[in-house]
Tab-separated table of C-alpha atoms in Angstrom:
chain	number	residue	atom	x	y	z
A	1	UNK	CA	-2.080	17.171	-7.606
A	2	UNK	CA	0.234	14.813	-9.386
A	3	UNK	CA	1.441	12.458	-6.679
A	4	UNK	CA	4.186	10.972	-8.887
A	5	UNK	CA	6.022	14.340	-8.814
A	6	UNK	CA	6.165	14.480	-5.028
A	7	UNK	CA	9.586	13.630	-3.568
A	8	UNK	CA	9.420	11.103	-0.800
A	9	UNK	CA	12.484	12.268	1.083
A	10	UNK	CA	14.124	9.514	3.086
A	11	UNK	CA	12.995	6.804	5.491
A	12	UNK	CA	14.119	9.096	8.362
A	13	UNK	CA	12.375	12.242	7.081
A	14	UNK	CA	9.524	11.956	4.599
A	15	UNK	CA	6.616	13.786	3.039
A	16	UNK	CA	3.080	12.812	4.029
A	17	UNK	CA	-0.100	13.753	2.203
A	18	UNK	CA	-2.886	14.242	4.768
A	19	UNK	CA	-6.201	12.585	3.846
A	20	UNK	CA	-8.022	13.066	7.156
A	21	UNK	CA	-7.321	15.871	9.696
A	22	UNK	CA	-7.099	15.237	13.438
A	23	UNK	CA	-10.487	15.480	15.073
A	24	UNK	CA	-12.258	14.926	11.840
A	25	UNK	CA	-15.756	13.423	11.727
A	26	UNK	CA	-15.907	9.622	11.126
A	27	UNK	CA	-15.592	9.858	7.328
A	28	UNK	CA	-12.890	7.748	5.670
A	29	UNK	CA	-11.308	9.655	2.827
A	30	UNK	CA	-8.938	8.139	0.306
A	31	UNK	CA	-6.683	9.810	-2.237
A	32	UNK	CA	-7.348	8.619	-5.741
A	33	UNK	CA	-3.709	8.223	-6.650
A	34	UNK	CA	-4.267	8.401	-10.462
A	35	UNK	CA	-6.520	11.517	-10.379
A	36	UNK	CA	-4.804	13.138	-7.413
A	37	UNK	CA	-8.130	13.959	-5.672
A	38	UNK	CA	-9.712	12.950	-2.385
A	39	UNK	CA	-12.903	10.948	-2.443
A	40	UNK	CA	-15.174	9.622	0.246
A	41	UNK	CA	-14.362	5.926	0.748
A	42	UNK	CA	-17.108	5.416	3.399
A	43	UNK	CA	-18.776	6.798	6.468
A	44	UNK	CA	-17.280	5.011	9.461
A	45	UNK	CA	-20.169	3.467	11.495
A	46	UNK	CA	-18.394	3.874	14.857
A	47	UNK	CA	-18.989	7.330	16.363
A	48	UNK	CA	-15.311	8.231	16.804
A	49	UNK	CA	-13.237	11.140	15.564
A	50	UNK	CA	-9.692	10.662	14.290
A	51	UNK	CA	-7.180	11.088	17.180
A	52	UNK	CA	-4.462	12.464	14.866
A	53	UNK	CA	-3.981	13.409	11.265
A	54	UNK	CA	-3.995	10.452	8.860
A	55	UNK	CA	-2.355	10.180	5.517
A	56	UNK	CA	0.217	8.363	3.374
A	57	UNK	CA	3.729	8.641	1.974
A	58	UNK	CA	3.482	9.123	-1.843
A	59	UNK	CA	5.391	6.771	-4.091
A	60	UNK	CA	5.615	3.993	-1.514
A	61	UNK	CA	3.937	0.575	-1.446
A	62	UNK	CA	3.050	-1.214	1.776
A	63	UNK	CA	2.365	-4.934	2.168
A	64	UNK	CA	-1.372	-4.216	1.686
A	65	UNK	CA	-0.732	-2.843	-1.771
A	66	UNK	CA	-1.419	0.800	-0.822
A	67	UNK	CA	1.059	3.557	-0.074
A	68	UNK	CA	2.503	3.558	3.516
A	69	UNK	CA	-0.105	4.812	6.042
A	70	UNK	CA	0.982	7.428	8.526
A	71	UNK	CA	-0.584	8.760	11.683
A	72	UNK	CA	0.779	12.301	12.106
A	73	UNK	CA	0.647	13.833	15.554
A	74	UNK	CA	0.526	17.629	15.447
A	75	UNK	CA	-0.618	20.414	17.786
A	76	UNK	CA	-3.389	21.372	15.308
A	77	UNK	CA	-5.393	19.586	12.597
A	78	UNK	CA	-3.743	19.656	9.140
A	79	UNK	CA	-6.070	20.348	6.143
A	80	UNK	CA	-7.065	17.608	3.699
A	81	UNK	CA	-4.671	17.287	0.813
A	82	UNK	CA	-1.826	19.155	2.600
A	83	UNK	CA	1.698	17.758	2.556
A	84	UNK	CA	3.807	17.837	5.737
A	85	UNK	CA	7.421	16.807	6.265
A	86	UNK	CA	7.631	14.176	9.075
A	87	UNK	CA	9.910	11.955	11.067
A	88	UNK	CA	8.948	8.523	12.441
A	89	UNK	CA	8.665	7.595	16.099
A	90	UNK	CA	7.129	4.161	15.801
A	91	UNK	CA	4.940	1.792	13.913
A	92	UNK	CA	1.582	0.346	14.978
A	93	UNK	CA	1.485	-3.276	13.843
A	94	UNK	CA	-1.963	-4.355	12.773
A	95	UNK	CA	-3.869	-6.622	10.437
A	96	UNK	CA	-7.338	-6.203	9.032
A	97	UNK	CA	-9.689	-8.003	6.681
A	98	UNK	CA	-7.415	-6.969	3.743
A	99	UNK	CA	-4.185	-8.226	5.377
A	100	UNK	CA	-1.119	-6.622	7.013
A	101	UNK	CA	-1.785	-2.853	7.572
A	102	UNK	CA	1.043	-1.171	9.488
A	103	UNK	CA	0.599	2.488	10.523
A	104	UNK	CA	3.715	4.633	10.907
A	105	UNK	CA	3.410	7.019	13.864
A	106	UNK	CA	5.165	10.234	13.057
A	107	UNK	CA	5.549	13.890	14.071
A	108	UNK	CA	6.520	16.926	11.981
A	109	UNK	CA	10.162	17.584	11.512
A	110	UNK	CA	11.834	19.983	13.907
A	111	UNK	CA	11.833	22.678	11.238
A	112	UNK	CA	8.054	22.396	10.700
A	113	UNK	CA	7.102	22.198	14.387
A	114	UNK	CA	9.327	23.302	17.220
A	115	UNK	CA	6.865	21.883	19.774
A	116	UNK	CA	8.200	18.360	19.196
A	117	UNK	CA	11.882	19.255	18.909
A	118	UNK	CA	12.736	17.318	22.081
A	119	UNK	CA	10.737	14.237	21.075
A	120	UNK	CA	13.076	11.500	19.899
A	121	UNK	CA	11.160	8.287	20.634
A	122	UNK	CA	7.513	7.322	20.986
A	123	UNK	CA	7.875	7.096	24.770
A	124	UNK	CA	8.523	10.886	24.810
A	125	UNK	CA	4.858	11.455	23.862
A	126	UNK	CA	2.136	11.461	26.459
A	127	UNK	CA	1.016	7.903	27.112
A	128	UNK	CA	-2.624	8.906	26.785
A	129	UNK	CA	-2.036	10.184	23.313
A	130	UNK	CA	-0.675	6.851	22.167
A	131	UNK	CA	-3.509	5.025	23.999
A	132	UNK	CA	-6.025	7.151	22.131
A	133	UNK	CA	-4.436	6.184	18.765
A	134	UNK	CA	-4.415	2.488	19.722
A	135	UNK	CA	-8.043	2.634	20.983
A	136	UNK	CA	-9.165	4.313	17.778
A	137	UNK	CA	-7.578	1.637	15.498
A	138	UNK	CA	-8.815	-1.218	17.769
A	139	UNK	CA	-12.418	0.020	17.502
A	140	UNK	CA	-13.102	2.084	14.389
A	141	UNK	CA	-14.245	-0.880	12.276
A	142	UNK	CA	-16.208	-2.706	14.966
A	143	UNK	CA	-19.702	-1.744	13.649
A	144	UNK	CA	-18.878	-2.382	9.935
A	145	UNK	CA	-20.015	-5.736	8.565
A	146	UNK	CA	-17.166	-7.904	7.307
A	147	UNK	CA	-14.455	-5.598	8.672
A	148	UNK	CA	-12.123	-6.302	11.571
A	149	UNK	CA	-8.808	-5.197	13.069
A	150	UNK	CA	-6.218	-7.032	15.137
A	151	UNK	CA	-3.405	-5.014	16.694
A	152	UNK	CA	-0.157	-6.739	17.642
A	153	UNK	CA	1.732	-3.818	19.293
A	154	UNK	CA	3.790	-0.721	18.708
A	155	UNK	CA	7.459	-0.853	17.692
A	156	UNK	CA	10.137	1.777	17.912
A	157	UNK	CA	11.460	4.365	15.472
A	158	UNK	CA	14.099	1.960	14.100
A	159	UNK	CA	11.245	-0.440	13.072
A	160	UNK	CA	9.293	2.455	11.616
A	161	UNK	CA	12.273	3.595	9.530
A	162	UNK	CA	12.646	0.014	8.224
A	163	UNK	CA	8.926	-0.112	7.363
A	164	UNK	CA	9.166	3.145	5.438
A	165	UNK	CA	12.375	1.967	3.638
A	166	UNK	CA	10.754	-1.329	2.693
A	167	UNK	CA	7.717	0.591	1.353
A	168	UNK	CA	10.020	2.823	-0.729
A	169	UNK	CA	11.889	-0.218	-2.082
A	170	UNK	CA	8.663	-2.168	-2.824
A	171	UNK	CA	7.425	0.802	-4.949
A	172	UNK	CA	10.611	0.854	-7.092
């Protein structure tokens, strides 16, 4: 897969490449952006499964030097390497041992998944679902030597759109 040929879309509706499906075993996969293949980055020491699909927006650049990270909430797990059109609901602000590491929280577009057609803001999702995502990111690195995470909160869709747009602009 040549990631450079994938259209981003816009900050309001963008393509996400899924690296890790929802419910996946604690294995951290990363896309090798040059080769266009998934590789195993590490086995996560904490016995936790991913609470949602996890991936990135191609042709973007976050503050941590990687493409924008996205947590994609769907009714079913999405396969490794799949691309899904999403819209943002919020952004999880966090920092880790490598620096600022924001996570966009998104759902599929209305055309892709009618189940979320009425969801317009992060508060429209079940509170438990958001708590599970927060809990996962607060704890998934706790047993890994030299790794840490500090969360500073969740912001709304407007902040998420700005984060995506800033990542698009940074890449250019």
